mmCIF file of C-alpha atoms in Angstrom:
data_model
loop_
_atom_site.group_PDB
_atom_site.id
_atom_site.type_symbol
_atom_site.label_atom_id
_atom_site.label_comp_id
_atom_site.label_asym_id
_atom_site.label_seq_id
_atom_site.Cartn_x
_atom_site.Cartn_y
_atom_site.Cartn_z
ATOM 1 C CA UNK A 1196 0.000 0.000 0.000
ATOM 2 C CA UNK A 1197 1.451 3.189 -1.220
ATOM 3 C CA UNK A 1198 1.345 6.323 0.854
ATOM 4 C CA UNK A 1199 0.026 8.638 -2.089
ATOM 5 C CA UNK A 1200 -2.827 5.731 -2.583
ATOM 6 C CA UNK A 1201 -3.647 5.714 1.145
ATOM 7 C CA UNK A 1202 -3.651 9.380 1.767
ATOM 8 C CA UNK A 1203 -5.769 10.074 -1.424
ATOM 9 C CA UNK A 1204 -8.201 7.510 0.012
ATOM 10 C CA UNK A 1205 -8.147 8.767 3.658
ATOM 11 C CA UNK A 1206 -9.049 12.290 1.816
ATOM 12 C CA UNK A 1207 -12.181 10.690 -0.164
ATOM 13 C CA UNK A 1208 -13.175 9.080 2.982
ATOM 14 C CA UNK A 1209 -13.460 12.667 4.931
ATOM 15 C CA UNK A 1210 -15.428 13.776 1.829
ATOM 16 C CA UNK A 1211 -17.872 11.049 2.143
ATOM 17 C CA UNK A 1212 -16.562 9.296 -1.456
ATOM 18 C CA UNK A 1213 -17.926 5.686 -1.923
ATOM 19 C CA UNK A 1214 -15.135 5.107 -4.487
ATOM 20 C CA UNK A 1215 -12.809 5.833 -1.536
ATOM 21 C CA UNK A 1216 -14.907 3.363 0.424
ATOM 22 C CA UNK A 1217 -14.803 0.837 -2.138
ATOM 23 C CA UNK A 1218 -10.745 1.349 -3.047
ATOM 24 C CA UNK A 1219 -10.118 0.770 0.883
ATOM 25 C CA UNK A 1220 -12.603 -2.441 1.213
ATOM 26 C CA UNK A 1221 -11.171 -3.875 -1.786
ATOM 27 C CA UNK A 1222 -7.624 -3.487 -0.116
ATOM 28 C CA UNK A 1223 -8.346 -4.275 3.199
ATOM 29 C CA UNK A 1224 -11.105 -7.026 2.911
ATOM 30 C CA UNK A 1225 -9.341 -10.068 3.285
ATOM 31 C CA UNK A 1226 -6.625 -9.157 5.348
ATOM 32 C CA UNK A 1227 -9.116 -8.106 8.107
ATOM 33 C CA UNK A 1228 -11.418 -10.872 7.482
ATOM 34 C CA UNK A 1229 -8.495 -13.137 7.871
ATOM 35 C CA UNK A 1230 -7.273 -11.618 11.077
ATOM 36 C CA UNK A 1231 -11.160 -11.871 12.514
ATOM 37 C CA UNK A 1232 -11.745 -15.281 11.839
ATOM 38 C CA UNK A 1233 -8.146 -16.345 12.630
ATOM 39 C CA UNK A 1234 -8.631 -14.390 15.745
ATOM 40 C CA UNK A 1235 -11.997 -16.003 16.876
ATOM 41 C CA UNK A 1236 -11.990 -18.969 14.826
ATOM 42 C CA UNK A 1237 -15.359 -18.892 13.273
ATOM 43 C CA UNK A 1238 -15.511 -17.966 9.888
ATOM 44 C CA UNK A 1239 -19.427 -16.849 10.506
ATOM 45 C CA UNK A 1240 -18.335 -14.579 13.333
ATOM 46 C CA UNK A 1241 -15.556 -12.761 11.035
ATOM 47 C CA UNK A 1242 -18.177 -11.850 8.523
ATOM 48 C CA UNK A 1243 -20.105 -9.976 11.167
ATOM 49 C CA UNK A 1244 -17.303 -8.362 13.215
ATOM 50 C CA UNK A 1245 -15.488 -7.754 9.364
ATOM 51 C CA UNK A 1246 -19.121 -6.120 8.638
ATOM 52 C CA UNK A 1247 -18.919 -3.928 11.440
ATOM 53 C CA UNK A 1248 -15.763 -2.713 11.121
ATOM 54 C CA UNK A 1249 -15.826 -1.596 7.760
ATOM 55 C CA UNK A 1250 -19.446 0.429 8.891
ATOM 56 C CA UNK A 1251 -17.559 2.025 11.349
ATOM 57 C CA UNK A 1252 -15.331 3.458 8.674
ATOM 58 C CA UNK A 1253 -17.933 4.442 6.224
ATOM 59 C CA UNK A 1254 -19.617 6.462 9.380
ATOM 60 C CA UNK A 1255 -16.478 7.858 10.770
ATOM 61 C CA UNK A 1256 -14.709 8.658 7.731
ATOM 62 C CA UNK A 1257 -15.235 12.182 8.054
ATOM 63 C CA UNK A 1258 -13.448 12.014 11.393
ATOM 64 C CA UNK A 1259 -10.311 10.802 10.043
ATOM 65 C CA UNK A 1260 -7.314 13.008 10.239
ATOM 66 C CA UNK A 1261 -5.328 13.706 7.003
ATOM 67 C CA UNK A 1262 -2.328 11.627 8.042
ATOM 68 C CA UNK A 1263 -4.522 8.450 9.029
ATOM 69 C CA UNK A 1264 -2.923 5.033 8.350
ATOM 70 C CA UNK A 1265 -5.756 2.875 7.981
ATOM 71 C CA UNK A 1266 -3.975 -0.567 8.389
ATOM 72 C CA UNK A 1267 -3.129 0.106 12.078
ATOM 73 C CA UNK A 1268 -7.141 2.068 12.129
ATOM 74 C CA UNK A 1269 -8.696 -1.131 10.817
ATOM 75 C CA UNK A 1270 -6.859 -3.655 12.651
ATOM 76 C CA UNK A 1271 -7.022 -1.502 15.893
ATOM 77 C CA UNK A 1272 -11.252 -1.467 15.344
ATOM 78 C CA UNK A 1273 -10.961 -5.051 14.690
ATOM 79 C CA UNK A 1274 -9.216 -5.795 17.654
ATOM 80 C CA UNK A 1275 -11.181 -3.595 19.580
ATOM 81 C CA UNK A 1276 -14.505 -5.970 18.443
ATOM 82 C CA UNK A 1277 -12.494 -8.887 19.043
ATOM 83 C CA UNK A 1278 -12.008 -7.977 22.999
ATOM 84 C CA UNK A 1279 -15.651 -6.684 23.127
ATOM 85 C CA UNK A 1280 -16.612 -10.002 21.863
ATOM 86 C CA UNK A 1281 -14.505 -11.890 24.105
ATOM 87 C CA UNK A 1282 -15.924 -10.210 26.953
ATOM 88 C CA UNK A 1283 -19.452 -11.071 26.103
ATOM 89 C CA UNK A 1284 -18.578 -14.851 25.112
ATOM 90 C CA UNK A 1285 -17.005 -15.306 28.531
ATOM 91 C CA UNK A 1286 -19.981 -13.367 30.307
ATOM 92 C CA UNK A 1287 -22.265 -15.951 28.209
ATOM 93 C CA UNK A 1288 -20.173 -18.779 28.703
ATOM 94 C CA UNK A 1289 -20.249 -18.857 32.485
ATOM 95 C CA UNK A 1290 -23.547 -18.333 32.583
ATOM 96 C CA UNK A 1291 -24.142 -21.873 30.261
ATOM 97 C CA UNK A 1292 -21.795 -23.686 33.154
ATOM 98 C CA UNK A 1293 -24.118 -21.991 35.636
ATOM 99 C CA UNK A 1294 -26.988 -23.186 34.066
ATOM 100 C CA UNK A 1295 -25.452 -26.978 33.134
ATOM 101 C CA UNK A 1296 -24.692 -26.313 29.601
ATOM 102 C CA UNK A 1297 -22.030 -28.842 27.968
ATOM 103 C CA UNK A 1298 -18.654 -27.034 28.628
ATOM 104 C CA UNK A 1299 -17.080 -25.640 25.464
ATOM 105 C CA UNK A 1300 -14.747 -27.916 23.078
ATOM 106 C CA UNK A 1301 -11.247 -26.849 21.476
ATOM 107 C CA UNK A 1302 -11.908 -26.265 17.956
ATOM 108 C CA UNK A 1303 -10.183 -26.449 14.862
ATOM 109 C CA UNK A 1304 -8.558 -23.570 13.100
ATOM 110 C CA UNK A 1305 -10.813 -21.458 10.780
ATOM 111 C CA UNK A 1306 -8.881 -22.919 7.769
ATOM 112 C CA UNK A 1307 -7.503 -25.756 8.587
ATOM 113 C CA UNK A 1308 -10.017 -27.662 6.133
ATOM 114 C CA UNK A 1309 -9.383 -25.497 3.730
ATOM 115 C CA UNK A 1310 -5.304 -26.132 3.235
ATOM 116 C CA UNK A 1311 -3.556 -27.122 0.402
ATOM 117 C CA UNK A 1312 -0.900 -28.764 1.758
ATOM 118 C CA UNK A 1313 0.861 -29.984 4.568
ATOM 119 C CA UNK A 1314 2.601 -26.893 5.460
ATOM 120 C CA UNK A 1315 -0.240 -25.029 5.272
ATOM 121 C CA UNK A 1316 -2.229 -27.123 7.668
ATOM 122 C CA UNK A 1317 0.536 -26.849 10.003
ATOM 123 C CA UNK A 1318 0.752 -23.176 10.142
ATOM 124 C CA UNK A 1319 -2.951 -23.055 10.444
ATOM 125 C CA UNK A 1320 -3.313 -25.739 13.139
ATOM 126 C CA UNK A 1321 0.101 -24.326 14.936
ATOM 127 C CA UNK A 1322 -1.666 -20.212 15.094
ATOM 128 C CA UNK A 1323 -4.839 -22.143 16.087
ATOM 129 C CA UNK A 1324 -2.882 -23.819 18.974
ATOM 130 C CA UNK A 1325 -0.489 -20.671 20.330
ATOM 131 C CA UNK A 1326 -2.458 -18.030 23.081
ATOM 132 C CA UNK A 1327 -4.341 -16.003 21.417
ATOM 133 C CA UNK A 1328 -1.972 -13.072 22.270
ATOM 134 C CA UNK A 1329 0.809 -14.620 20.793
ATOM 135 C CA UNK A 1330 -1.264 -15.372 17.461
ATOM 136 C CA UNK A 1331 -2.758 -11.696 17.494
ATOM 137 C CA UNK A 1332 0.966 -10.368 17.207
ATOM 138 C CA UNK A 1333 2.482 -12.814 14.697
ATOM 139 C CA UNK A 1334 -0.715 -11.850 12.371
ATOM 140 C CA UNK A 1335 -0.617 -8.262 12.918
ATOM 141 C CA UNK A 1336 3.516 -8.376 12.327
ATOM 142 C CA UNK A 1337 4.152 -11.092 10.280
ATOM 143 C CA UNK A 1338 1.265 -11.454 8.162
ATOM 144 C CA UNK A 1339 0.088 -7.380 8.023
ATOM 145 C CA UNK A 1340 3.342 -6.113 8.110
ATOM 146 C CA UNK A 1341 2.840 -3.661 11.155
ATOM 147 C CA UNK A 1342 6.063 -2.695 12.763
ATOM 148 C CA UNK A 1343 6.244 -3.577 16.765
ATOM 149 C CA UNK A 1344 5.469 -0.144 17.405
ATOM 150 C CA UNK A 1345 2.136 -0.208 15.033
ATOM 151 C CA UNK A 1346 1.158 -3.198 16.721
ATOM 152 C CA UNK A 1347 1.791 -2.038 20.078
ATOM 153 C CA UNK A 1348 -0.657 0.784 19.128
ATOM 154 C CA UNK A 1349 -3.306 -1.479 17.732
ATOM 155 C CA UNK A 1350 -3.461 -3.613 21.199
ATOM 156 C CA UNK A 1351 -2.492 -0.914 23.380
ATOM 157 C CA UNK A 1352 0.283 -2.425 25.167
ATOM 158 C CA UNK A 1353 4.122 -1.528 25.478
ATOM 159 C CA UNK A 1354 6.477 -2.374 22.064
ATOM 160 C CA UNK A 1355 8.613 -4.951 24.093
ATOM 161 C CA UNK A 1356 5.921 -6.780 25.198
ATOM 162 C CA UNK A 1357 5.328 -6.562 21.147
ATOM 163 C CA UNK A 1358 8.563 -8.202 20.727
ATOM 164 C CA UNK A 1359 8.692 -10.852 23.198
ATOM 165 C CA UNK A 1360 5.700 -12.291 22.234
ATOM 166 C CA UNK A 1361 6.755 -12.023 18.809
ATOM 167 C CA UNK A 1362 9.634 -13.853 19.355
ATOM 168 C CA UNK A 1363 7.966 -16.417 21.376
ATOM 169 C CA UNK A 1364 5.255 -17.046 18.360
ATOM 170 C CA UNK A 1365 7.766 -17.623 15.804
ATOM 171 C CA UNK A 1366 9.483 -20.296 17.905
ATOM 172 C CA UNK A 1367 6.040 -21.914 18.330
ATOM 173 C CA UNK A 1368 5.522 -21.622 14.342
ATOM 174 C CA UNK A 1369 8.749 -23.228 13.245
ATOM 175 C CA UNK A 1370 9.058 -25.663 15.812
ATOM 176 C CA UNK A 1371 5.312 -26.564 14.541
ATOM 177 C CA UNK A 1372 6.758 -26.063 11.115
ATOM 178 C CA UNK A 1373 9.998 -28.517 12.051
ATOM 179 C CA UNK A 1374 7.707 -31.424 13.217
ATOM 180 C CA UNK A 1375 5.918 -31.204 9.886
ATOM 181 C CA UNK A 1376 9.018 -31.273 8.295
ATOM 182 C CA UNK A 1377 10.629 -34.390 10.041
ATOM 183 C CA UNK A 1378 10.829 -37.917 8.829
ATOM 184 C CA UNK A 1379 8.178 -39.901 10.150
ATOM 185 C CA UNK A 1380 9.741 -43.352 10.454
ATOM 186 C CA UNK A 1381 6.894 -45.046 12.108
ATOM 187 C CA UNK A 1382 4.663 -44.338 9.548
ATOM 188 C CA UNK A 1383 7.011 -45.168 6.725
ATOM 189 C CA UNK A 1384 7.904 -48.041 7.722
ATOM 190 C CA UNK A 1385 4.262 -49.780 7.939
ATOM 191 C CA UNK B 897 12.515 -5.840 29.578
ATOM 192 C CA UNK B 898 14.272 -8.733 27.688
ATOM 193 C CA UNK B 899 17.728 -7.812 26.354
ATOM 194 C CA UNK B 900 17.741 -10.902 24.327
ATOM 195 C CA UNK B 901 14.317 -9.532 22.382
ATOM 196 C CA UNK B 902 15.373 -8.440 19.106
ATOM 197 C CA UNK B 903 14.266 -5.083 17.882
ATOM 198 C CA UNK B 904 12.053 -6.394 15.149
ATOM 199 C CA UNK B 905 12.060 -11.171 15.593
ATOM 200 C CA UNK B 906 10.073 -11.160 12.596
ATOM 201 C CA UNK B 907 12.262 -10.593 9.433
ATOM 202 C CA UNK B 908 11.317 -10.347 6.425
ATOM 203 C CA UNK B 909 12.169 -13.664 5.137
ATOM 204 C CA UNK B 910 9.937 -15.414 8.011
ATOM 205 C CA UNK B 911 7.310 -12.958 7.083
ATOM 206 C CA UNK B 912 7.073 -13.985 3.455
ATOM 207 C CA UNK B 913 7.763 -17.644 4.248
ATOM 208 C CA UNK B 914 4.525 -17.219 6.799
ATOM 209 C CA UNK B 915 2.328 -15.625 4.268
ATOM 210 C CA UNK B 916 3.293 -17.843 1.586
ATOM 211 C CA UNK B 917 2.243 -21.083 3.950
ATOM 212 C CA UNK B 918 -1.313 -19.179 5.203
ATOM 213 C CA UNK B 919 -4.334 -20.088 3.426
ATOM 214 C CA UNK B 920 -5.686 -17.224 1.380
ATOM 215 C CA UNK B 921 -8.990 -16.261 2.164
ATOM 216 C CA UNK B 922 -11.308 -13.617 1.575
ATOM 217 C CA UNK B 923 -14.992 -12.306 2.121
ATOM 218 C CA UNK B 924 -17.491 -14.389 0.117
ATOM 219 C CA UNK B 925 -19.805 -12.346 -2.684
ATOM 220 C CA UNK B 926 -22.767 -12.138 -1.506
ATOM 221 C CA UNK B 927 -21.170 -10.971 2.107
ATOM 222 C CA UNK B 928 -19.595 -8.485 0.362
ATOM 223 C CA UNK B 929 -21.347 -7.038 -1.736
ATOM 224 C CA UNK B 930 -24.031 -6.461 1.666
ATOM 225 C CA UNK B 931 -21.442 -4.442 3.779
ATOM 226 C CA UNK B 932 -20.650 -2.429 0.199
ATOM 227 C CA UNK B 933 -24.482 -1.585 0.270
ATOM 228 C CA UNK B 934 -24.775 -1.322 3.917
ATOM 229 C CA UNK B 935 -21.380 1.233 3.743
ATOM 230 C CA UNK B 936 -22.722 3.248 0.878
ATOM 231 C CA UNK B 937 -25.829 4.095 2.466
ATOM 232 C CA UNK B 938 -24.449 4.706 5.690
ATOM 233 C CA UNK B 939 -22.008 7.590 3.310
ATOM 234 C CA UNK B 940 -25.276 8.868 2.048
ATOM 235 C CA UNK B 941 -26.931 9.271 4.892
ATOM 236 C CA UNK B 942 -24.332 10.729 7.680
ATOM 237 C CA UNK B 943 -24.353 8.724 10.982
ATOM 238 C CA UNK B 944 -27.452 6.382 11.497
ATOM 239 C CA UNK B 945 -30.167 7.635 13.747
ATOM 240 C CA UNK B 946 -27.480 9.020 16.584
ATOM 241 C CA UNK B 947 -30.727 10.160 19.112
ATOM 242 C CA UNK B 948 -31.802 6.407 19.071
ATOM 243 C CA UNK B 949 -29.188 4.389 19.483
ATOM 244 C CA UNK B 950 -28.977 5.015 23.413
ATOM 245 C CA UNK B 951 -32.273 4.142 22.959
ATOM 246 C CA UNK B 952 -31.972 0.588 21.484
ATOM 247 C CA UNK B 953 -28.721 0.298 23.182
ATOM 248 C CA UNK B 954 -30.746 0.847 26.707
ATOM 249 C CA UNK B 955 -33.613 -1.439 25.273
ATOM 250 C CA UNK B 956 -31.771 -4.542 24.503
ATOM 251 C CA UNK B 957 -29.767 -4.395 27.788
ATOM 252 C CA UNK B 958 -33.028 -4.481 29.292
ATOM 253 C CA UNK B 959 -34.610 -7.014 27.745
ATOM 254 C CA UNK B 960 -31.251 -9.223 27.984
ATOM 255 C CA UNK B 961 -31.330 -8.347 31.880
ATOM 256 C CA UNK B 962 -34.982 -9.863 31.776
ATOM 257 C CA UNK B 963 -34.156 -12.798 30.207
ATOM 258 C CA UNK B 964 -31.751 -13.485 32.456
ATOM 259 C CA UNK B 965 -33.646 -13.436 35.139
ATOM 260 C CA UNK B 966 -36.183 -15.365 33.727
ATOM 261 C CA UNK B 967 -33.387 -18.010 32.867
ATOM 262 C CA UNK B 968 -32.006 -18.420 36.565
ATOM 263 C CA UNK B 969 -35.376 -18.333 38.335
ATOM 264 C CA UNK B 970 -36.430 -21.256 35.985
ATOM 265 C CA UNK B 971 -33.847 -23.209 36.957
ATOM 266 C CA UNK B 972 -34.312 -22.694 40.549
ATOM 267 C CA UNK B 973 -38.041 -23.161 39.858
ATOM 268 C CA UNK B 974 -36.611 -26.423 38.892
ATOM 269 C CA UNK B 975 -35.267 -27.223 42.042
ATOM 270 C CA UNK B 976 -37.656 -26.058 44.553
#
């Protein structure tokens, strides 16, 4: 994303332009949508949430400063709905144990049935598996591109804590990605 | 905090080797093209209905708080 591109589209956006609109959705779609349902793991949940942040543009648009970046203003609204949903699942979730609901299951990732290949379904299961605070920064850094210091922004916390997570989740990933990778003898053998 | 922490552990190698290994997703159609619609009008038409939304917001917490109620004093209905 180019910064003549973004700042010509933060400009439509404080005009009220649905080309704008459209230019930034068409960027910005999938990566969000991505980070939602990786986030949450439901795919039916990141259409809502990814529905509700991109409203929240279209009515705040005319709020947005000149010198906006919307990558770290999308992904900080996202994670924003994330939390908010969070808070309500666990508010709804304790009252289902109150009440003698089944306790919940560990699902899948979001995409896991949807890989290609076997490294694929090992980085999917692998982000699936890590706290969701280490996945949130490896997708927000690795995947988006934000610097530590973005990131920090997005989630509000301090850059090293950025870092150390970071560095924690890519151990996780390519130790994930290293099993994948090694011989299986057992099964070879049979 | 951590001296061993590098300033940036995610070069950009590992970053493209990570993308390249995600599965690439995206919005369906239909999904789309709703919040396109749902965004265009909401340009149109400035902010939605401002004066209500404390309105609904103060409405549904109300009902929610009622069904809630209802919920736990069925159960201990139950148990009487």
């Amino acid at each position: 994303m180019d910064a003549d591109s973004e700042a010509a589209w933060v400009a439509g956006l404080r005009r009220g332009e649905p080309a704008a609109f459209d230019a930034v959705f068409a960027a910005y779609r999938a990566r969000i949508y991505g980070y939602l349902a990786r986030m949450t793991g439901r795919r039916d949940l990141a259409d809502d949430l990814v529905q509700e942040v991109f409203l929240r543009l279209a009515r705040r648009g005319g709020l947005l400063t000149a010198d906006t970046r919307l990558g770290p203003w999308l992904f900080t609204v996202a994670h924003n709905l994330i939390v908010s949903h969070a808070r309500a699942a666990r508010v709804a979730q304790s009252l289902a144990v109150e009440l003698g609901a089944a306790p919940t299951r560990h699902d899948p990732g979001p995409f896991e049935a949807l890989a290609g290949n076997r490294a694929q379904l090992a980085v999917e299961a692998a982000l699936a598996a890590m706290p969701p605070a280490h996945r949130e920064v490896l997708l927000l850094c690795a995947s988006e591109r934000l610097s530590p210091a973005e990131a920090a922004t997005v989630l509000g916390v301090r850059p090293d804590l950025v870092r150390q997570r970071l560095s924690r989740a890519r151990a996780q990933i390519e130790s994930a990605l290293a099993l994948d990778a090694a011989p299986t003898h057992r099964r070879s053998t049979r | 905090m951590n001296d061993d922490v590098p300033d940036d552990p995610i070069d950009d190698a590992f970053a493209a080797r990570l993308r390249d290994q995600l599965v690439a997703v995206d919005l369906d159609a239909v999904t789309a093209a709703r919040i396109r619609r749902l965004a265009h009008a909401a340009l149109a038409g400035g902010p939605v209905r401002p004066r209500w939304r404390w309105v609904e917001a103060t409405v549904g917490a109300t009902l929610a708080a009622a069904q809630l109620v209802w919920a736990v004093s069925a159960v201990l209905g139950m148990y009487r």
